[in-house]
Coordinates of C-alpha atoms and ligand atoms in Angstrom, one line a residue:
M1 CA 87.9 131.5 85.9
S2 CA 90.4 131.3 88.7
L3 CA 89.1 131.2 92.3
V4 CA 91.2 132.5 95.2
L5 CA 90.7 131.4 98.8
H6 CA 92.4 132.9 101.8
G7 CA 93.6 131.3 105.1
I8 CA 96.6 131.7 107.4
G9 CA 99.9 130.8 105.8
V10 CA 101.8 128.7 108.5
S11 CA 104.6 127.1 106.5
R12 CA 106.1 129.0 103.6
G13 CA 106.6 127.5 100.1
I14 CA 104.7 127.1 96.9
A15 CA 103.0 124.0 95.7
I16 CA 101.3 123.4 92.4
G17 CA 99.3 120.3 92.0
K18 CA 96.0 118.5 92.1
A19 CA 93.6 118.8 95.0
H20 CA 93.1 115.7 97.1
I21 CA 90.1 116.3 99.3
I22 CA 89.6 114.4 102.5
V23 CA 86.0 114.7 103.7
R24 CA 85.4 113.6 107.2
G25 CA 82.3 115.5 108.3
S26 CA 81.7 116.1 112.0
I27 CA 81.4 113.2 114.3
E28 CA 77.8 113.0 115.5
V29 CA 77.4 111.5 118.9
L30 CA 74.1 110.4 120.3
E31 CA 73.2 109.4 123.8
S32 CA 71.8 106.0 124.4
A33 CA 70.9 104.3 127.7
I34 CA 72.8 101.1 128.5
P35 CA 71.1 98.6 130.9
T36 CA 73.0 98.1 134.2
L37 CA 73.7 94.5 133.3
L38 CA 75.5 95.4 130.1
I39 CA 77.4 98.4 131.4
E40 CA 80.6 96.5 131.9
D41 CA 80.5 95.2 128.3
E42 CA 80.2 98.9 127.2
V43 CA 83.2 99.8 129.4
A44 CA 85.2 96.9 127.8
R45 CA 84.2 98.2 124.3
F46 CA 85.6 101.6 125.3
L47 CA 88.8 100.3 126.7
K48 CA 89.3 98.2 123.6
A49 CA 88.9 101.3 121.5
I50 CA 91.6 103.0 123.5
E51 CA 93.9 100.0 122.9
T52 CA 93.2 100.2 119.1
A53 CA 94.0 103.9 119.1
R54 CA 97.3 103.2 120.9
L55 CA 98.1 100.5 118.2
Q56 CA 97.3 102.9 115.4
L57 CA 99.5 105.6 116.8
S58 CA 102.3 103.3 117.5
S59 CA 102.2 102.0 114.0
I60 CA 102.4 105.5 112.6
R61 CA 105.3 106.2 115.0
D62 CA 107.2 103.2 113.7
R63 CA 107.0 104.5 110.2
I64 CA 108.8 107.8 111.0
P65 CA 112.0 107.7 109.0
E66 CA 115.3 107.9 110.9
G67 CA 117.0 111.3 110.9
T68 CA 113.9 113.5 110.4
R69 CA 114.6 117.1 111.1
V70 CA 112.2 117.4 114.1
D71 CA 111.4 115.1 116.9
I72 CA 108.2 114.1 115.2
A73 CA 107.9 111.1 117.5
A74 CA 107.5 113.4 120.4
F75 CA 104.3 114.8 119.0
I76 CA 102.9 111.3 118.5
D77 CA 104.1 110.3 122.0
T78 CA 102.1 113.2 123.5
H79 CA 99.0 111.7 122.0
M80 CA 99.9 108.2 123.2
L81 CA 100.5 109.5 126.7
M82 CA 97.0 111.1 126.6
L83 CA 95.6 107.6 126.1
D84 CA 97.0 106.8 129.6
D85 CA 95.6 109.9 131.1
A86 CA 92.9 109.5 133.8
T87 CA 90.9 112.4 132.3
I88 CA 90.6 110.6 129.0
V89 CA 90.3 107.0 130.3
N90 CA 89.0 106.9 133.9
T91 CA 86.5 109.7 133.9
P92 CA 84.5 108.5 130.9
V93 CA 84.4 105.0 132.5
E94 CA 83.0 106.6 135.7
L95 CA 80.5 108.6 133.7
M96 CA 79.3 105.4 131.9
R97 CA 78.8 103.6 135.2
E98 CA 77.2 106.6 136.9
K99 CA 74.8 107.6 134.1
G100 CA 74.3 104.2 132.5
C101 CA 75.2 105.8 129.1
N102 CA 77.1 104.6 126.0
A103 CA 80.8 105.1 125.7
E104 CA 80.6 107.7 122.9
W105 CA 78.3 109.9 125.0
A106 CA 80.5 109.6 128.1
L107 CA 83.5 110.5 126.0
K108 CA 81.7 113.5 124.5
L109 CA 80.7 114.8 127.9
Q110 CA 84.3 114.5 129.1
R111 CA 85.6 116.2 125.9
D112 CA 83.3 119.2 126.4
A113 CA 84.4 119.5 130.0
V114 CA 88.2 119.4 129.2
V115 CA 87.9 121.7 126.2
G116 CA 86.0 124.2 128.3
V117 CA 88.9 124.4 130.7
F118 CA 91.4 124.9 127.8
E119 CA 89.2 127.7 126.3
Q120 CA 89.4 129.7 129.5
M121 CA 93.2 129.9 129.2
N122 CA 94.7 133.1 128.0
D123 CA 97.9 131.6 126.8
P124 CA 97.8 131.0 123.0
Y125 CA 100.1 128.0 123.2
L126 CA 98.0 126.2 125.8
R127 CA 94.8 127.1 124.0
T128 CA 96.1 125.2 121.0
R129 CA 96.8 122.2 123.1
R130 CA 93.0 121.9 123.1
D131 CA 93.5 120.5 119.6
D132 CA 95.5 117.6 121.0
V133 CA 92.6 116.7 123.2
D134 CA 90.2 116.9 120.3
H135 CA 92.5 114.9 118.0
V136 CA 92.9 112.0 120.5
I137 CA 89.2 112.0 121.4
N138 CA 88.1 112.1 117.8
R139 CA 90.4 109.1 117.0
I140 CA 88.7 107.1 119.8
Q141 CA 85.2 108.2 118.7
R142 CA 85.9 107.1 115.1
I143 CA 87.1 103.7 116.4
L144 CA 84.0 103.4 118.6
Q145 CA 81.8 104.3 115.6
A146 CA 83.7 102.0 113.4
T147 CA 84.0 104.6 110.7
S148 CA 87.0 104.9 108.4
Q149 CA 85.6 107.8 106.3
G150 CA 88.3 110.3 105.9
D151 CA 91.1 108.2 107.3
I152 CA 94.4 108.7 105.7
R153 CA 95.6 105.2 105.0
S154 CA 99.2 104.5 104.8
E155 CA 98.8 102.7 101.4
D156 CA 97.2 105.8 99.7
S157 CA 99.6 107.5 97.4
L158 CA 99.4 111.3 97.7
Q159 CA 102.4 111.9 95.4
G160 CA 102.4 115.6 94.5
A161 CA 98.9 116.2 95.8
I162 CA 97.7 119.2 97.7
V163 CA 95.6 117.8 100.6
L164 CA 92.6 119.8 101.6
T165 CA 90.7 118.8 104.7
D166 CA 89.0 120.1 107.8
D167 CA 91.8 119.5 110.3
L168 CA 94.9 117.3 110.7
T169 CA 96.4 115.6 113.7
P170 CA 100.2 115.5 114.0
A171 CA 100.1 111.8 113.1
E172 CA 98.2 112.6 109.9
T173 CA 100.7 115.3 109.0
V174 CA 103.4 112.7 109.3
L175 CA 101.5 110.4 107.0
L176 CA 100.9 113.1 104.4
E177 CA 104.6 113.9 104.3
H178 CA 105.4 110.2 104.0
Q179 CA 103.0 109.7 101.2
G180 CA 104.5 112.5 99.1
A181 CA 101.9 115.2 99.5
S182 CA 103.3 118.5 98.3
A183 CA 101.3 120.8 100.6
F184 CA 98.1 120.9 102.7
A185 CA 95.4 123.3 103.7
T186 CA 92.9 122.9 106.5
E187 CA 89.7 124.7 107.4
Y188 CA 90.5 124.8 111.1
G189 CA 93.7 125.1 113.2
G190 CA 96.0 127.9 114.1
P191 CA 99.6 128.9 113.5
L192 CA 100.6 127.4 116.9
S193 CA 99.0 124.0 116.3
H194 CA 101.3 121.0 116.3
S195 CA 100.4 120.3 112.6
A196 CA 101.5 123.8 111.7
I197 CA 104.7 123.4 113.7
L198 CA 105.4 120.1 112.1
A199 CA 104.7 121.5 108.6
R200 CA 107.3 124.2 109.2
S201 CA 109.8 121.8 110.5
V202 CA 109.5 119.4 107.6
Q203 CA 109.1 122.3 105.1
L204 CA 105.7 121.3 103.8
P205 CA 103.9 124.4 102.5
A206 CA 100.7 124.8 104.5
I207 CA 97.7 127.0 105.2
V208 CA 95.3 126.7 108.1
G209 CA 92.0 128.4 108.7
A210 CA 90.9 128.4 105.1
H211 CA 87.3 128.2 106.2
S212 CA 85.3 127.4 103.1
L213 CA 87.7 125.3 101.1
Q214 CA 85.7 122.1 101.1
R215 CA 82.7 124.1 99.8
Y216 CA 84.4 125.6 96.8
L217 CA 87.1 123.1 95.8
R218 CA 86.7 119.7 94.2
D219 CA 88.9 116.6 94.1
G220 CA 91.3 116.8 91.2
D221 CA 91.1 120.6 90.7
E222 CA 94.4 122.2 89.6
I223 CA 95.5 124.2 92.6
I224 CA 98.3 126.6 93.6
L225 CA 99.0 126.9 97.3
D226 CA 101.1 129.8 98.6
G227 CA 102.1 128.9 102.2
M228 CA 103.6 132.3 102.9
Q229 CA 100.7 134.5 101.8
G230 CA 98.1 132.0 102.9
I231 CA 96.5 131.9 99.4
L232 CA 94.9 129.0 97.5
I233 CA 94.2 129.5 93.8
A234 CA 92.0 127.1 91.9
D235 CA 92.0 126.8 88.1
P236 CA 94.8 129.3 87.6
D237 CA 95.3 130.8 84.1
Q238 CA 98.6 130.5 82.2
D239 CA 99.9 133.8 83.4
I240 CA 99.3 133.0 87.1
L241 CA 100.8 129.6 86.6
D242 CA 103.9 131.0 85.0
H243 CA 104.2 133.6 87.9
Y244 CA 104.0 130.9 90.6
R245 CA 106.3 128.5 88.7
E246 CA 108.9 131.3 88.8
R247 CA 108.3 132.0 92.5
K248 CA 108.6 128.3 93.2
A249 CA 112.0 128.2 91.5
Q250 CA 113.1 131.2 93.5
E251 CA 112.0 129.5 96.7
T252 CA 113.9 126.4 95.8
R253 CA 117.1 128.5 95.3
R254 CA 116.4 130.3 98.5
R255 CA 116.1 127.1 100.5
A256 CA 119.4 125.7 99.0
E257 CA 121.1 129.0 100.1
L258 CA 119.6 128.7 103.6
A259 CA 120.8 125.1 103.9
R260 CA 124.3 126.2 103.0
L261 CA 124.1 128.9 105.7
A262 CA 123.5 126.4 108.5
H263 CA 127.2 126.2 109.3
T264 CA 128.4 129.7 108.6
P265 CA 128.6 132.3 111.4
A266 CA 126.4 135.3 111.5
V267 CA 128.7 138.2 110.6
T268 CA 127.7 141.5 109.0
L269 CA 129.3 142.8 105.8
D270 CA 131.3 145.2 107.9
N271 CA 132.5 142.4 110.1
H272 CA 130.4 142.6 113.3
A273 CA 129.8 139.1 114.8
I274 CA 126.1 138.7 115.8
K275 CA 125.0 136.2 118.4
L276 CA 122.1 134.0 117.2
M277 CA 120.5 132.0 120.0
V278 CA 117.5 129.7 120.1
N279 CA 114.3 129.7 122.2
I280 CA 113.2 126.4 123.6
E281 CA 110.2 125.1 125.6
L282 CA 111.0 121.6 126.6
P283 CA 114.3 119.6 127.0
E284 CA 113.3 117.6 123.9
D285 CA 113.5 120.8 121.7
I286 CA 117.3 120.7 122.0
E287 CA 117.6 117.8 119.6
A288 CA 116.7 119.8 116.5
L289 CA 119.0 122.5 117.5
N290 CA 122.4 120.8 117.5
R291 CA 122.3 120.6 113.7
E292 CA 122.4 124.4 113.5
N293 CA 125.3 126.7 114.3
T294 CA 123.9 128.6 117.3
S295 CA 125.5 130.6 120.1
G296 CA 123.4 128.7 122.7
I297 CA 119.9 129.0 124.1
G298 CA 118.7 132.6 124.7
L299 CA 115.4 131.6 126.3
Y300 CA 114.3 128.3 127.9
R301 CA 110.7 128.8 128.9
T302 CA 110.6 126.5 132.0
E303 CA 106.9 126.8 132.6
F304 CA 106.2 124.0 130.2
L305 CA 107.8 121.6 132.7
F306 CA 105.1 122.6 135.2
M307 CA 102.0 122.3 133.0
N308 CA 99.6 119.6 132.0
R309 CA 100.4 117.5 135.1
P310 CA 98.7 116.9 138.4
S311 CA 101.7 117.8 140.6
L312 CA 104.6 120.3 140.4
P313 CA 108.1 119.0 139.5
D314 CA 110.3 119.0 142.6
E315 CA 113.8 120.4 142.7
E316 CA 115.4 117.1 141.7
E317 CA 113.2 116.7 138.6
Q318 CA 114.0 120.3 137.5
Y319 CA 117.7 119.9 138.2
L320 CA 117.8 116.7 136.0
S321 CA 115.8 118.4 133.2
Y322 CA 118.1 121.4 133.1
T323 CA 121.2 119.3 133.3
R324 CA 120.0 117.2 130.4
V325 CA 119.8 120.4 128.3
I326 CA 123.2 121.6 129.5
N327 CA 124.8 118.3 128.6
A328 CA 123.3 118.4 125.1
L329 CA 124.6 121.9 124.5
N330 CA 128.3 120.9 124.7
G331 CA 129.5 124.0 126.4
K332 CA 127.2 126.6 124.8
P333 CA 125.3 128.8 127.3
L334 CA 121.8 128.0 128.5
T335 CA 119.6 130.9 129.5
I336 CA 117.0 129.5 131.9
R337 CA 114.1 131.8 132.5
T338 CA 112.5 131.3 135.9
L339 CA 108.8 130.4 136.0
D340 CA 106.5 132.6 134.0
V341 CA 103.1 131.4 135.1
G342 CA 100.3 133.2 136.7
A343 CA 96.5 133.5 136.8
D344 CA 96.3 132.8 133.1
K345 CA 98.6 129.8 133.1
E346 CA 97.6 127.7 136.0
V347 CA 100.0 125.2 137.4
G348 CA 97.7 123.6 140.0
D349 CA 96.7 124.9 143.4
S350 CA 100.2 125.0 144.9
G351 CA 101.3 127.2 141.9
S352 CA 98.5 129.7 142.0
G353 CA 98.2 129.8 145.7
G354 CA 94.6 128.8 145.4
R355 CA 93.5 132.1 144.1
G356 CA 90.6 132.3 141.7
R357 CA 90.8 133.8 138.3
C358 CA 91.5 137.5 138.3
N359 CA 90.0 140.0 135.9
N360 CA 93.2 141.1 134.2
P361 CA 95.5 138.1 134.3
A362 CA 98.2 139.7 132.2
L363 CA 98.3 142.5 134.7
G364 CA 98.0 140.3 137.7
L365 CA 100.1 138.0 139.8
R366 CA 102.2 136.4 137.1
A367 CA 105.8 135.5 136.5
I368 CA 108.2 137.0 139.0
R369 CA 105.4 138.6 141.0
L370 CA 103.9 135.1 141.6
C371 CA 107.3 133.6 142.4
L372 CA 108.1 136.3 145.0
K373 CA 104.7 135.6 146.7
N374 CA 105.2 131.9 146.6
H375 CA 108.7 130.9 147.8
S376 CA 107.8 127.2 147.9
L377 CA 107.3 127.3 144.2
F378 CA 110.3 129.6 143.4
C379 CA 113.1 128.5 145.7
P380 CA 113.3 124.8 144.5
Q381 CA 113.6 126.2 141.0
L382 CA 116.4 128.6 142.0
R383 CA 118.2 125.7 143.7
A384 CA 117.7 123.5 140.7
I385 CA 119.1 126.1 138.3
L386 CA 122.1 126.8 140.6
R387 CA 122.9 123.1 141.0
A388 CA 122.6 122.7 137.2
S389 CA 125.1 125.5 136.7
A390 CA 127.8 123.2 138.0
H391 CA 127.5 121.3 134.7
G392 CA 128.0 124.0 132.2
P393 CA 127.4 127.7 131.5
V394 CA 124.0 128.7 132.7
R395 CA 122.4 132.2 132.7
L396 CA 119.5 132.7 135.0
M397 CA 116.9 135.1 133.6
I398 CA 114.0 136.8 135.5
P399 CA 110.8 137.5 133.6
M400 CA 108.4 140.5 134.0
L401 CA 110.4 142.7 136.3
S402 CA 108.7 146.0 136.8
N403 CA 110.8 147.6 139.5
T404 CA 114.3 147.1 141.1
R405 CA 112.8 146.2 144.5
E406 CA 111.6 143.0 142.9
L407 CA 115.1 142.4 141.5
H408 CA 116.7 142.9 144.9
Q409 CA 114.3 140.4 146.5
V410 CA 115.3 137.9 143.8
L411 CA 119.0 138.5 144.2
T412 CA 118.6 138.0 148.0
L413 CA 116.8 134.7 147.4
I414 CA 119.6 133.6 145.0
R415 CA 122.3 134.4 147.6
D416 CA 120.3 132.5 150.3
A417 CA 120.0 129.5 148.0
E418 CA 123.7 129.7 147.2
N419 CA 124.6 129.8 150.9
A420 CA 122.3 126.9 151.7
L421 CA 123.8 124.8 148.8
Q422 CA 127.3 125.6 150.1
R423 CA 126.4 124.4 153.6
E424 CA 125.0 121.2 152.1
G425 CA 128.2 120.7 150.1
L426 CA 126.4 120.9 146.8
T427 CA 128.2 122.5 143.9
F428 CA 127.1 125.4 141.7
D429 CA 128.7 128.2 139.6
P430 CA 129.4 131.0 142.0
N431 CA 129.7 133.4 139.1
I432 CA 126.4 132.4 137.4
Q433 CA 125.2 135.2 135.1
I434 CA 121.9 136.8 136.2
G435 CA 119.8 138.7 133.8
G436 CA 116.4 140.3 133.6
M437 CA 113.7 140.4 130.9
I438 CA 112.6 143.8 129.9
E439 CA 108.9 143.3 129.1
V440 CA 107.2 146.0 131.0
P441 CA 107.4 149.6 129.7
A442 CA 108.4 150.9 133.2
A443 CA 111.3 148.5 133.2
A444 CA 112.4 149.6 129.7
I445 CA 112.4 153.3 130.8
S446 CA 114.3 152.3 133.9
A447 CA 116.6 149.9 132.0
A448 CA 119.7 151.7 133.2
D449 CA 118.8 151.0 136.9
F450 CA 118.3 147.3 136.1
A451 CA 121.5 147.2 134.1
R452 CA 123.5 148.4 137.2
H453 CA 122.6 145.2 139.1
L454 CA 122.5 142.6 136.3
D455 CA 124.8 140.7 134.0
F456 CA 122.6 140.9 130.9
L457 CA 119.2 142.1 129.7
S458 CA 116.8 140.5 127.3
I459 CA 113.9 142.3 125.6
G460 CA 110.7 140.3 125.6
T461 CA 108.9 142.1 122.8
N462 CA 105.8 139.9 123.0
D463 CA 104.9 141.4 126.3
L464 CA 106.6 144.7 125.9
I465 CA 104.3 145.4 122.9
Q466 CA 101.2 144.2 124.7
Y467 CA 101.8 146.4 127.7
T468 CA 103.0 149.5 125.7
L469 CA 100.0 149.4 123.4
A470 CA 97.5 148.2 126.1
I471 CA 96.4 145.3 124.0
D472 CA 95.9 141.7 125.2
R473 CA 98.2 139.7 123.0
V474 CA 95.8 136.7 123.0
D475 CA 92.7 138.7 122.2
D476 CA 91.9 138.3 118.5
E477 CA 89.7 141.4 118.6
V478 CA 92.7 143.7 119.1
T479 CA 95.3 141.8 117.1
Y480 CA 95.2 144.6 114.5
L481 CA 96.7 147.0 117.0
Y482 CA 99.7 144.7 117.8
D483 CA 102.4 146.8 116.1
P484 CA 106.1 146.2 116.7
L485 CA 106.8 149.3 114.6
H486 CA 104.8 151.7 116.8
P487 CA 107.1 154.6 117.4
S488 CA 106.7 154.2 121.2
V489 CA 107.8 150.5 121.0
L490 CA 110.8 151.4 119.0
Q491 CA 111.8 154.1 121.4
L492 CA 111.6 151.7 124.4
I493 CA 113.7 149.1 122.6
K494 CA 116.3 151.7 121.8
M495 CA 116.4 152.8 125.4
V496 CA 117.1 149.3 126.6
I497 CA 119.8 148.7 124.0
D498 CA 121.5 152.0 124.9
A499 CA 121.2 151.3 128.6
G500 CA 123.0 148.0 128.1
K501 CA 125.8 149.7 126.1
D502 CA 126.2 152.5 128.6
S503 CA 126.5 149.9 131.5
G504 CA 128.7 147.5 129.5
I505 CA 126.3 144.6 129.7
P506 CA 124.9 142.6 126.7
V507 CA 121.4 143.1 125.6
A508 CA 119.5 140.4 123.7
M509 CA 116.0 140.2 122.3
C510 CA 114.0 137.0 122.7
G511 CA 110.5 138.0 121.7
E512 CA 109.0 137.1 118.3
M513 CA 110.3 140.3 116.8
A514 CA 113.9 138.9 117.0
G515 CA 113.0 136.1 114.6
D516 CA 111.1 138.2 112.1
V517 CA 113.3 139.1 109.1
R518 CA 111.3 142.2 108.4
Y519 CA 112.8 143.8 111.5
T520 CA 116.4 142.3 111.4
R521 CA 118.0 145.3 109.7
L522 CA 116.1 147.8 111.9
L523 CA 117.3 146.0 115.0
L524 CA 120.9 145.8 113.7
G525 CA 120.7 149.5 113.0
M526 CA 119.5 150.2 116.5
G527 CA 122.6 148.4 117.9
L528 CA 121.2 145.0 118.8
T529 CA 123.8 142.3 118.5
E530 CA 122.1 139.3 120.2
F531 CA 119.0 137.7 118.9
S532 CA 117.1 134.7 120.2
M533 CA 114.4 133.0 118.2
H534 CA 112.7 129.7 117.2
H535 CA 115.4 127.6 115.4
S536 CA 113.3 127.3 112.2
V537 CA 113.7 131.0 111.3
M538 CA 117.4 131.3 112.3
Q539 CA 119.0 130.8 108.9
E540 CA 116.7 133.4 107.3
V541 CA 117.7 135.9 109.9
K542 CA 121.3 135.0 109.4
R543 CA 121.0 135.5 105.7
V544 CA 119.8 139.1 106.3
I545 CA 122.5 139.8 108.8
N546 CA 125.2 138.5 106.4
N547 CA 123.9 140.8 103.8
S548 CA 123.8 143.9 105.9
S549 CA 126.2 146.5 107.1
I550 CA 125.7 148.1 110.5
S551 CA 127.7 151.2 109.6
E552 CA 125.3 151.8 106.7
L553 CA 122.2 151.0 108.7
A554 CA 122.9 152.9 111.9
P555 CA 122.5 156.5 110.5
R556 CA 119.4 155.5 108.5
V557 CA 117.8 153.9 111.5
A558 CA 118.6 156.9 113.7
A559 CA 116.9 159.1 111.2
L560 CA 113.9 156.8 111.1
L561 CA 113.5 156.9 114.9
E562 CA 113.8 160.7 114.8
A563 CA 110.9 160.8 112.4
G564 CA 108.6 159.4 115.0
D565 CA 105.8 159.1 112.5
A566 CA 104.3 155.6 112.1
D567 CA 103.8 155.7 108.3
R568 CA 107.2 157.2 107.7
I569 CA 108.7 154.5 109.8
V570 CA 107.0 151.8 107.8
G571 CA 108.2 153.4 104.5
A572 CA 111.7 153.7 105.8
I573 CA 111.8 150.1 106.8
D574 CA 110.6 148.9 103.4
S575 CA 113.4 150.9 101.9
L576 CA 116.0 149.4 104.4
N577 CA 114.8 145.9 103.3
S578 CA 114.4 146.6 99.7
S579 CA 117.7 145.2 98.5
L580 CA 116.7 141.8 99.9
N581 CA 114.6 139.5 97.9
Ligands
PEP1 C1 108.2 137.9 125.4 O1 107.3 138.4 126.2 O2 108.6 138.5 124.4 C2 108.7 136.6 125.7 C3 109.8 136.1 125.1 O3 108.1 135.9 126.7 P1 106.8 135.0 126.5 O4 106.4 135.1 125.1 O5 107.1 133.7 127.0 O6 105.9 135.8 127.4
MG2 MG1 106.9 137.5 128.1

């Protein structure tokens, strides 16, 4: 009889093959006392393990083929850099000397401390960076314990296999791809983990969070893995196999079609050109993007430049980073969002102003609120963005505006920075476009007021939905309430699009909703013509756009919004999308 297991589908695609189970078991660490005389030998053993870890990673890095679609090396580099980090190297050494304990125990104590800090973070992206710490520390622990159980060796052939294991590091994901695995499923990990991101980028079907898979599945079982639905089926009968073989063939045809689309423009059937832009987080993200036909970058989340480091980047470092992205864009516009950090995303004492944690970080001093309180954090960034604008088209975008007073304060600071640069003889674009993110319901309702003073608006649906529906976007307990189709959310989005039209300024959307094909036709029908998203979903969205007609969608969407009833909205959207397969 067939057995079905569920997890979170993180990379779509269907694989049919034999299970290859990698059992690792948890790493058990025991404390042992080391006599003072021998402690330096123990320290040396620890430092040697760090060196071995570095050699292992560098050998995996060397095997990354030229021209891979993502900058896989950057993921491995992150782990190699962590091997130089004082938190991972120096603190355990200090602990060993202080407590007279073994290296494994000191490393475990330090791991628990670091992971505790990550777990306090409200930001889902940063919380998953906790996995990086675990992956690096586990690698060192395994070297210290001289265990190779569960190692994926480069000589293993995994041709066509579906790999099932507890968790994968980015380096292991690279190895799997290399060795011909057709898919993987893990017991742990989330959709934002590096392994999930890598799987999507190299188009390896994948599921994470399939909790009991090692309990129910055996090596060699015949398995179907559906990376979109997050389903694993063991011992499928003939009907199920035939069904999935057909879906796999459809998926192959769909991928070929998407690959052909990469160089076609996004134009609707009734000839409306739609702007598709990309969201990036680090300057390195730009490399994957030049292979796609984009209208530029619609959201550069600059806060990632400020995180995971002991000191803040100064004006010069920021200026060089932004300029690097501008140069790589060859004349396409770069939308730089000013710092969006706050009580939930700490950037060190100078960033938070030394405040403790507040009870409602999402409602607290974050993003533009924090920047307006902390000019020494904000003004160097404004100067860096302005100076970078001398090198190519830059749009400066302000996050989390809730009233126009904030906007006027920012505009004054920008004018002051421009005057100062002028006095210093430094160049910038005097006509730099300034836009605002509409993420707070109050700002959506007052979008017309904002539009009067800005060159463009961009709807941040991730926050707009969180604040409209009063649900913390990183709290798993209330995820079920997160609903982009809630009638109130749709009304607010429509108000912003209309306000932009009435004022003659462009309106984009850069939240996750913009990259979700289920909503593309709805948004087109609402009048949205600029979408910004992760590059990996762009061709899918384009495919929907190129198969849609705005003149047909607009009246249907207007009727759907009139209905105001959640269930009818869902039904109407299914019917809008029904001609797509
Ligand atoms: C948003 O809120 O939709 C958005 C794009 O910003 P972030 O996800 O970075 O908060
Ligand atoms: Mg936001």
